Short mmCIF file of C-alpha atoms in Angstrom, two decimals:
data_model
loop_
_atom_site.label_atom_id
_atom_site.label_comp_id
_atom_site.label_asym_id
_atom_site.label_seq_id
_atom_site.Cartn_x
_atom_site.Cartn_y
_atom_site.Cartn_z
CA MET A 1 -13.99 4.72 168.74
CA LYS A 2 -14.90 3.27 172.13
CA HIS A 3 -11.74 1.15 172.10
CA ILE A 4 -9.59 4.21 171.33
CA LEU A 5 -11.18 6.22 174.14
CA LYS A 6 -10.64 3.37 176.57
CA LYS A 7 -6.98 3.11 175.59
CA CYS A 8 -6.48 6.86 175.94
CA LEU A 9 -8.12 6.81 179.37
CA LYS A 10 -5.82 4.01 180.55
CA THR A 11 -2.76 5.85 179.22
CA GLY A 12 -3.84 8.97 181.09
CA MET A 13 -4.38 7.01 184.31
CA LEU A 14 -0.93 5.43 184.06
CA PHE A 15 0.61 8.87 183.57
CA CYS A 16 -1.21 10.05 186.71
CA TYR A 17 0.07 6.97 188.55
CA ARG A 18 3.64 7.87 187.66
CA LEU A 19 3.07 11.33 189.13
CA MET A 20 1.51 9.80 192.26
CA THR A 21 4.71 7.87 192.98
CA PHE A 22 6.28 11.19 193.96
CA LEU A 23 3.80 11.48 196.85
CA PRO A 24 5.05 10.43 200.31
CA ILE A 25 4.40 6.83 201.33
CA LYS A 26 1.77 6.51 204.07
CA LYS A 27 2.97 3.97 206.63
CA ASP A 28 -0.55 3.00 207.68
CA VAL A 29 -1.84 2.05 204.19
CA ILE A 30 -2.09 -1.65 203.26
CA VAL A 31 -3.38 -2.88 199.90
CA PHE A 32 -4.75 -6.42 199.42
CA GLU A 33 -5.60 -8.28 196.22
CA SER A 34 -6.75 -11.84 195.48
CA ASN A 35 -6.78 -13.60 192.13
CA LEU A 36 -6.11 -10.57 189.93
CA GLY A 37 -8.82 -8.61 191.72
CA ARG A 38 -11.54 -11.06 190.75
CA ASN A 39 -12.67 -11.95 194.24
CA TYR A 40 -12.30 -11.67 198.01
CA THR A 41 -10.67 -15.01 198.81
CA GLY A 42 -7.47 -16.85 199.66
CA SER A 43 -4.51 -15.84 201.79
CA PRO A 44 -4.89 -12.05 201.38
CA ARG A 45 -8.43 -12.37 202.74
CA SER A 46 -7.25 -14.54 205.64
CA ILE A 47 -4.48 -12.09 206.55
CA TYR A 48 -6.87 -9.14 206.49
CA GLU A 49 -9.48 -10.99 208.58
CA GLU A 50 -6.80 -11.82 211.14
CA MET A 51 -6.12 -8.08 211.35
CA VAL A 52 -9.84 -7.58 212.00
CA ARG A 53 -9.76 -10.20 214.79
CA GLN A 54 -6.90 -8.29 216.40
CA GLY A 55 -8.59 -4.91 215.92
CA MET A 56 -5.80 -3.76 213.61
CA ASP A 57 -8.25 -2.71 210.90
CA GLN A 58 -8.88 0.30 213.15
CA LYS A 59 -5.17 1.10 213.27
CA TYR A 60 -4.40 0.80 209.56
CA ARG A 61 -6.08 2.06 206.41
CA CYS A 62 -6.82 -1.13 204.51
CA TYR A 63 -7.89 -1.32 200.87
CA TYR A 64 -9.04 -4.38 198.92
CA ILE A 65 -8.67 -4.27 195.12
CA LEU A 66 -11.69 -5.76 193.32
CA ASP A 67 -13.18 -5.78 189.84
CA GLN A 68 -16.61 -5.49 191.42
CA THR A 69 -16.86 -3.52 194.66
CA ASP A 70 -20.51 -4.18 195.49
CA ILE A 71 -19.74 -6.76 198.19
CA SER A 72 -19.73 -6.35 201.96
CA LEU A 73 -16.41 -6.98 203.70
CA PRO A 74 -15.91 -7.29 207.47
CA GLY A 75 -14.17 -4.65 209.53
CA ASN A 76 -12.94 -1.21 208.60
CA ILE A 77 -11.81 -1.55 204.99
CA LYS A 78 -12.53 0.16 201.70
CA THR A 79 -13.03 -1.72 198.46
CA VAL A 80 -11.22 -0.16 195.53
CA ARG A 81 -12.30 -0.72 191.93
CA ASN A 82 -9.56 -2.22 189.80
CA SER A 83 -7.82 0.17 187.36
CA ARG A 84 -9.56 3.30 188.60
CA PHE A 85 -8.07 6.51 189.97
CA PHE A 86 -8.05 5.48 193.64
CA TYR A 87 -6.58 2.11 192.71
CA TYR A 88 -3.47 3.82 191.36
CA TYR A 89 -3.35 6.25 194.27
CA SER A 90 -3.55 3.54 196.97
CA MET A 91 -0.91 1.44 195.20
CA ALA A 92 1.39 4.46 194.91
CA VAL A 93 1.30 5.47 198.59
CA ALA A 94 0.93 2.05 200.29
CA ARG A 95 3.42 0.86 202.86
CA VAL A 96 2.45 -2.77 202.26
CA TRP A 97 1.19 -4.77 199.28
CA VAL A 98 -0.35 -8.22 199.91
CA CYS A 99 -1.17 -10.29 196.82
CA ASP A 100 -1.56 -13.95 195.80
CA THR A 101 -0.99 -13.61 192.05
CA ARG A 102 0.82 -10.74 190.31
CA PHE A 103 0.26 -7.02 190.12
CA PRO A 104 0.69 -5.54 186.64
CA ASN A 105 4.33 -4.98 185.65
CA TYR A 106 3.74 -1.26 185.17
CA MET A 107 3.17 -0.91 188.92
CA ILE A 108 6.21 0.74 190.53
CA LYS A 109 7.08 -0.75 193.91
CA ARG A 110 8.68 2.10 195.76
CA LYS A 111 11.67 1.87 198.08
CA GLY A 112 9.58 2.28 201.23
CA CYS A 113 6.95 -0.30 200.21
CA ARG A 114 7.04 -3.94 201.35
CA TYR A 115 5.49 -6.55 199.06
CA ILE A 116 4.26 -9.82 200.63
CA GLN A 117 3.56 -12.35 197.89
CA THR A 118 1.43 -15.16 199.33
CA TRP A 119 1.17 -17.11 196.05
CA HIS A 120 -1.73 -19.48 195.53
CA GLY A 121 -0.57 -23.05 195.92
CA THR A 122 2.08 -25.73 196.05
CA PRO A 123 2.96 -26.58 192.44
CA LEU A 124 2.51 -29.92 190.72
CA LYS A 125 2.54 -28.43 187.22
CA LYS A 126 5.57 -26.49 186.03
CA LEU A 127 5.60 -22.77 186.67
CA ALA A 128 7.07 -19.57 185.27
CA LEU A 129 10.76 -19.85 184.33
CA ASP A 130 10.64 -23.66 184.47
CA MET A 131 8.10 -23.86 181.65
CA ASP A 132 9.34 -25.02 178.24
CA ASP A 133 6.43 -23.55 176.31
CA VAL A 134 3.37 -21.44 176.92
CA LYS A 135 0.00 -22.01 175.30
CA MET A 136 -1.87 -19.17 176.99
CA ALA A 137 -3.54 -16.49 174.92
CA ASP A 138 -1.53 -13.55 173.51
CA GLU A 139 1.87 -14.40 174.97
CA THR A 140 5.02 -16.17 173.75
CA ILE A 141 7.25 -18.15 176.10
CA SER A 142 10.01 -15.52 175.94
CA GLU A 143 7.54 -12.69 176.69
CA TYR A 144 5.98 -14.70 179.49
CA LYS A 145 9.33 -15.42 181.18
CA LYS A 146 10.56 -11.85 180.77
CA ASN A 147 7.36 -10.46 182.32
CA PHE A 148 7.45 -13.00 185.13
CA ARG A 149 11.07 -12.29 186.04
CA GLU A 150 10.44 -8.55 186.12
CA ASN A 151 7.44 -9.12 188.36
CA THR A 152 9.07 -11.45 190.86
CA ALA A 153 11.94 -9.00 191.25
CA THR A 154 9.50 -6.71 193.09
CA TRP A 155 8.56 -9.32 195.73
CA ASP A 156 10.15 -8.87 199.17
CA TYR A 157 8.56 -11.87 200.90
CA LEU A 158 7.18 -15.11 199.48
CA ILE A 159 5.12 -17.64 201.44
CA SER A 160 5.89 -21.35 201.13
CA GLN A 161 3.79 -24.32 202.21
CA ASN A 162 6.64 -26.85 202.38
CA PRO A 163 10.39 -27.37 201.67
CA PHE A 164 9.58 -28.66 198.17
CA SER A 165 7.83 -25.37 197.34
CA THR A 166 10.68 -23.35 198.83
CA GLU A 167 13.26 -24.85 196.49
CA THR A 168 10.91 -24.85 193.49
CA PHE A 169 9.91 -21.20 193.98
CA LYS A 170 13.50 -20.04 194.39
CA ARG A 171 14.30 -21.52 190.99
CA CYS A 172 11.16 -21.01 188.94
CA PHE A 173 10.59 -17.45 190.19
CA ASP A 174 14.28 -16.56 190.37
CA PHE A 175 13.46 -15.44 193.91
CA HIS A 176 16.31 -14.73 196.34
CA LYS A 177 14.77 -12.55 199.03
CA THR A 178 12.91 -13.66 202.19
CA MET A 179 11.03 -16.96 202.06
CA LEU A 180 8.34 -17.35 204.74
CA GLU A 181 8.02 -21.08 205.47
CA ILE A 182 4.80 -20.81 207.46
CA GLY A 183 2.12 -22.60 205.42
CA TYR A 184 -0.77 -20.81 203.75
CA PRO A 185 -2.87 -18.28 205.67
CA ARG A 186 -5.88 -19.37 203.62
CA ASN A 187 -5.67 -22.78 205.32
CA ASP A 188 -6.04 -21.41 208.86
CA VAL A 189 -9.80 -21.75 208.52
CA LEU A 190 -9.39 -25.51 208.00
CA PHE A 191 -8.10 -25.71 211.58
CA ARG A 192 -10.45 -23.14 213.05
CA GLU A 193 -13.77 -24.26 211.51
CA ASN A 194 -13.36 -28.00 211.05
CA ASN A 195 -16.19 -28.84 213.43
CA GLU A 196 -19.83 -29.83 213.03
CA ALA A 197 -21.36 -26.50 214.04
CA ASP A 198 -19.27 -24.44 211.61
CA ILE A 199 -19.72 -26.93 208.78
CA VAL A 200 -23.52 -26.82 209.19
CA LYS A 201 -23.31 -23.02 209.17
CA ILE A 202 -21.31 -23.09 205.91
CA LYS A 203 -23.79 -25.46 204.27
CA LYS A 204 -26.70 -23.23 205.20
CA GLU A 205 -24.88 -20.13 203.92
CA TYR A 206 -24.09 -21.78 200.58
CA GLN A 207 -27.48 -23.56 200.35
CA ILE A 208 -25.93 -27.04 200.35
CA PRO A 209 -28.41 -29.73 201.46
CA LEU A 210 -27.83 -30.90 205.01
CA ASP A 211 -29.24 -34.36 204.29
CA LYS A 212 -26.82 -35.19 201.44
CA LYS A 213 -23.16 -36.15 201.32
CA VAL A 214 -21.01 -33.79 199.29
CA ILE A 215 -18.46 -34.23 196.49
CA LEU A 216 -16.42 -31.15 195.61
CA TYR A 217 -15.26 -31.12 191.98
CA ALA A 218 -12.48 -28.54 191.58
CA PRO A 219 -10.35 -29.04 188.45
CA THR A 220 -7.67 -26.67 187.23
CA TRP A 221 -7.76 -24.72 183.94
CA ARG A 222 -6.19 -25.71 180.62
CA ASP A 223 -3.69 -23.23 179.16
CA ASP A 224 -4.78 -23.94 175.59
CA ALA A 225 -8.57 -23.81 176.14
CA TYR A 226 -9.61 -20.17 176.24
CA TYR A 227 -12.05 -17.62 174.83
CA GLU A 228 -9.62 -14.72 175.13
CA ASN A 229 -6.67 -13.67 177.24
CA GLY A 230 -7.51 -14.26 180.91
CA SER A 231 -10.81 -16.01 180.12
CA TYR A 232 -10.56 -19.81 180.06
CA LYS A 233 -13.00 -22.65 179.38
CA PHE A 234 -14.34 -25.21 181.82
CA VAL A 235 -13.01 -28.41 180.26
CA THR A 236 -14.26 -31.82 181.40
CA PRO A 237 -15.77 -34.95 179.82
CA LEU A 238 -17.26 -35.95 183.17
CA ASP A 239 -20.70 -37.51 182.64
CA PHE A 240 -22.84 -35.65 185.17
CA ASN A 241 -26.04 -37.40 184.06
CA ARG A 242 -24.51 -40.76 184.82
CA LEU A 243 -23.14 -39.56 188.15
CA LYS A 244 -26.59 -38.35 189.07
CA GLU A 245 -28.10 -41.73 188.19
CA CYS A 246 -25.56 -43.48 190.42
CA PHE A 247 -25.33 -41.07 193.36
CA GLY A 248 -28.16 -38.53 193.11
CA SER A 249 -30.14 -39.98 196.01
CA GLU A 250 -27.25 -39.65 198.46
CA TYR A 251 -24.89 -36.99 197.11
CA VAL A 252 -24.66 -33.53 195.59
CA ILE A 253 -21.68 -32.30 193.58
CA LEU A 254 -20.29 -28.81 194.12
CA ILE A 255 -18.74 -27.50 190.90
CA LYS A 256 -15.98 -25.02 191.71
CA TYR A 257 -14.51 -23.10 188.78
CA HIS A 258 -10.87 -22.05 188.82
CA TYR A 259 -10.59 -18.26 189.10
CA MET A 260 -9.29 -18.08 185.51
CA VAL A 261 -12.39 -19.86 184.13
CA ARG A 262 -15.29 -17.93 182.63
CA GLU A 263 -18.38 -20.06 181.91
CA ARG A 264 -22.17 -19.75 181.91
CA ILE A 265 -23.24 -23.38 181.97
CA ASP A 266 -26.87 -24.09 182.85
CA TRP A 267 -26.42 -26.52 185.74
CA SER A 268 -30.15 -26.44 186.54
CA VAL A 269 -30.66 -29.28 184.04
CA TYR A 270 -29.20 -31.58 186.70
CA ASP A 271 -32.05 -30.66 189.07
CA GLY A 272 -30.06 -29.67 192.14
CA PHE A 273 -27.50 -32.47 191.89
CA CYS A 274 -24.80 -30.12 190.55
CA ILE A 275 -24.34 -26.85 192.45
CA PRO A 276 -21.96 -24.36 190.75
CA PHE A 277 -19.67 -21.92 192.54
CA ASP A 278 -17.78 -19.29 190.59
CA ASN A 279 -14.61 -17.39 191.44
CA ARG A 280 -16.41 -15.16 193.97
CA HIS A 281 -16.67 -18.06 196.40
CA ASP A 282 -13.80 -18.98 198.69
CA ILE A 283 -12.94 -22.63 198.10
CA ALA A 284 -11.74 -23.16 201.69
CA LYS A 285 -15.37 -23.09 202.85
CA LEU A 286 -16.25 -25.67 200.20
CA TYR A 287 -13.43 -27.92 201.41
CA LEU A 288 -15.02 -27.93 204.85
CA ALA A 289 -18.50 -28.60 203.47
CA SER A 290 -17.41 -31.59 201.37
CA ASP A 291 -16.88 -35.28 202.13
CA ILE A 292 -14.82 -36.10 199.03
CA LEU A 293 -12.64 -33.95 196.77
CA MET A 294 -12.43 -34.72 193.06
CA THR A 295 -9.77 -32.79 191.18
CA ASP A 296 -7.05 -33.31 188.58
CA TYR A 297 -3.69 -31.46 188.74
CA SER A 298 -4.85 -28.54 190.86
CA SER A 299 -2.99 -27.40 193.97
CA VAL A 300 -6.24 -27.90 195.90
CA MET A 301 -4.96 -31.40 196.64
CA PHE A 302 -2.27 -30.05 198.97
CA ASP A 303 -4.66 -27.92 201.02
CA TYR A 304 -7.45 -30.50 201.16
CA SER A 305 -5.11 -33.16 202.53
CA LEU A 306 -5.11 -31.26 205.84
CA LEU A 307 -8.68 -32.49 206.39
CA ASP A 308 -7.85 -36.22 206.10
CA ARG A 309 -10.74 -36.82 203.71
CA PRO A 310 -10.67 -38.91 200.52
CA MET A 311 -9.50 -37.48 197.19
CA ILE A 312 -10.14 -38.73 193.67
CA PHE A 313 -8.07 -37.57 190.70
CA TYR A 314 -9.99 -37.40 187.43
CA ALA A 315 -7.06 -37.03 185.03
CA PHE A 316 -8.77 -37.71 181.72
CA ASP A 317 -6.02 -35.93 179.74
CA LEU A 318 -3.07 -37.09 181.85
CA GLU A 319 -0.60 -37.88 179.07
CA GLU A 320 -1.39 -34.77 177.04
CA TYR A 321 -1.20 -32.51 180.09
CA LYS A 322 1.97 -34.10 181.46
CA ASP A 323 3.89 -34.41 178.19
CA ASN A 324 2.68 -31.49 176.08
CA LEU A 325 0.64 -28.91 177.93
CA ARG A 326 2.46 -28.15 181.17
CA GLY A 327 4.63 -30.93 182.65
CA PHE A 328 4.98 -32.03 186.29
CA TYR A 329 7.52 -31.43 189.04
CA PHE A 330 7.11 -34.87 190.62
CA ASP A 331 5.77 -38.32 189.81
CA PHE A 332 2.05 -37.65 190.03
CA MET A 333 1.14 -41.29 189.35
CA LYS A 334 3.30 -42.40 192.26
CA GLU A 335 2.50 -39.71 194.83
CA ALA A 336 -1.18 -38.81 194.28
CA PRO A 337 -2.91 -39.67 197.60
CA GLY A 338 -5.91 -41.31 195.96
CA PRO A 339 -7.02 -43.16 192.84
CA ILE A 340 -6.16 -41.64 189.45
CA CYS A 341 -9.12 -42.08 187.10
CA ILE A 342 -9.07 -41.71 183.33
CA THR A 343 -12.64 -42.80 182.53
CA ASN A 344 -16.08 -42.13 183.96
CA ASP A 345 -16.33 -45.81 184.97
CA GLU A 346 -13.20 -45.42 187.09
CA VAL A 347 -14.58 -42.26 188.72
CA ILE A 348 -17.79 -44.05 189.68
CA ALA A 349 -15.86 -46.98 191.12
CA ALA A 350 -13.62 -44.62 193.13
CA ILE A 351 -16.60 -42.76 194.60
CA LYS A 352 -18.20 -46.06 195.59
CA GLU A 353 -14.98 -47.21 197.26
CA ALA A 354 -14.65 -43.96 199.26
CA ASP A 355 -18.32 -44.13 200.20
CA SER A 356 -17.99 -47.72 201.37
CA ALA A 357 -14.91 -46.86 203.44
CA ALA A 358 -16.68 -43.80 204.90
CA GLY A 359 -13.38 -41.99 204.52
CA ILE A 360 -9.95 -42.66 203.05
CA PRO A 361 -9.84 -46.23 201.70
CA GLU A 362 -7.34 -48.47 203.51
CA SER A 363 -5.33 -48.90 200.30
CA ASP A 364 -4.63 -45.14 200.14
CA LYS A 365 -3.90 -44.37 203.81
CA GLU A 366 -0.13 -44.87 203.77
CA LYS A 367 0.31 -42.85 200.57
CA TYR A 368 -1.92 -40.11 202.04
CA LYS A 369 0.20 -40.03 205.20
CA GLU A 370 3.44 -39.65 203.21
CA PHE A 371 1.86 -36.97 201.02
CA LYS A 372 0.91 -34.88 204.06
CA LYS A 373 4.33 -35.36 205.63
CA LYS A 374 6.05 -34.02 202.51
CA TYR A 375 3.67 -31.23 201.51
CA ASN A 376 2.04 -30.04 204.76
CA PRO A 377 4.74 -29.72 207.44
CA PHE A 378 4.21 -25.96 208.04
CA ASP A 379 0.42 -25.45 208.08
CA ASP A 380 -0.62 -25.09 211.73
CA GLY A 381 -3.59 -22.72 211.65
CA LYS A 382 -1.46 -19.70 212.65
CA ALA A 383 0.04 -18.52 209.35
CA SER A 384 -2.13 -15.38 209.25
CA GLU A 385 -0.99 -14.38 212.73
CA LYS A 386 2.64 -14.67 211.63
CA VAL A 387 2.09 -12.45 208.59
CA VAL A 388 0.25 -9.86 210.68
CA LYS A 389 3.22 -9.73 213.08
CA LEU A 390 5.48 -9.17 210.08
CA ILE A 391 3.28 -6.32 208.85
CA GLU A 392 3.38 -4.75 212.32
CA SER A 393 7.17 -4.92 212.27
CA PHE A 394 7.31 -2.74 209.16
CA VAL A 395 5.83 0.12 211.17
CA THR A 396 7.17 -0.53 214.68
CA LYS A 397 10.65 -1.53 213.40
CA LYS A 398 10.56 -4.44 215.86
CA LYS A 399 11.60 -7.82 214.53
CA PRO A 400 8.63 -10.26 214.51
CA VAL A 401 8.89 -13.26 216.86
#
């Protein structure tokens, strides 16, 4: 009975939304959303906070879509609960949409609305229309591609981090409108706060010990490991007990879940060595707080390379992931700017090597340099400013410079 009532309520809300699309568009309304409404992070957050720095939050009516609205945001903005009445109203009358994933396909982007799609990373693993199969919950490959194509057709602007992404996005998203080759707004903070004072401030805010070195472990999600649609498992055979034995006196490990992951692991058994961070935490701050990044096939590698700090790739399921689960766009084994580890022994050896080098090991420096040259030519710490100028141009009709 509860399920039926919930379905009826949603149907009624969607009907109301259709009616709302006949209301006039309000040129001062901007709607932001990060990671399907699950948090306040990423490029949409950075763009909004740049508006706050410029005092533009007083000029525009800004709304941030969130599943949970009980968080405090800076500036003059209202949080809007996902899939509630005001959510549909603000989407219907907004002049600008800013999003880093996808709004639901039933959302009607009106003629006077401009949609800035920031996306959420340079791709290593195959995306969207380039995928040969899909192993996510409740969706076939044909349904997935059809839904994706319909969604990308609503985007007016798409942000790219590098020429490789530009060409890949055009093809895999079937995108032929305006590409913004400006780097990711979410990375501006890596230029602005990469200093000792700000890093200490971040560590205090996130309760990260000041007397320990920091490893950030941020793996991606696995399409075939899920509890239900949109709720994925944290999959890793990493031996945290062994890592603690080897490095517990000098290091802590920050465990950062992907925003699609839903887990309730009791990390307290590792007695402060492992510190978990869920999808509510912005990973950019954790980049700054860390000395070493350990990941797998996640796009975090492209952003983190801006900091010139060592990276370790724990790719325990490399062949399965590459050949069966998703597939890669480039030769990961050749281009990864750090050691690729399959076993726990290799991970331990790689951490020791990075620790001994007190930075990027000499053997990885040239590969790291080439990686940055290819994948980070646009990030300059000013991407948010450029998007804000674009938003201003929608209202003033002046072409952004």
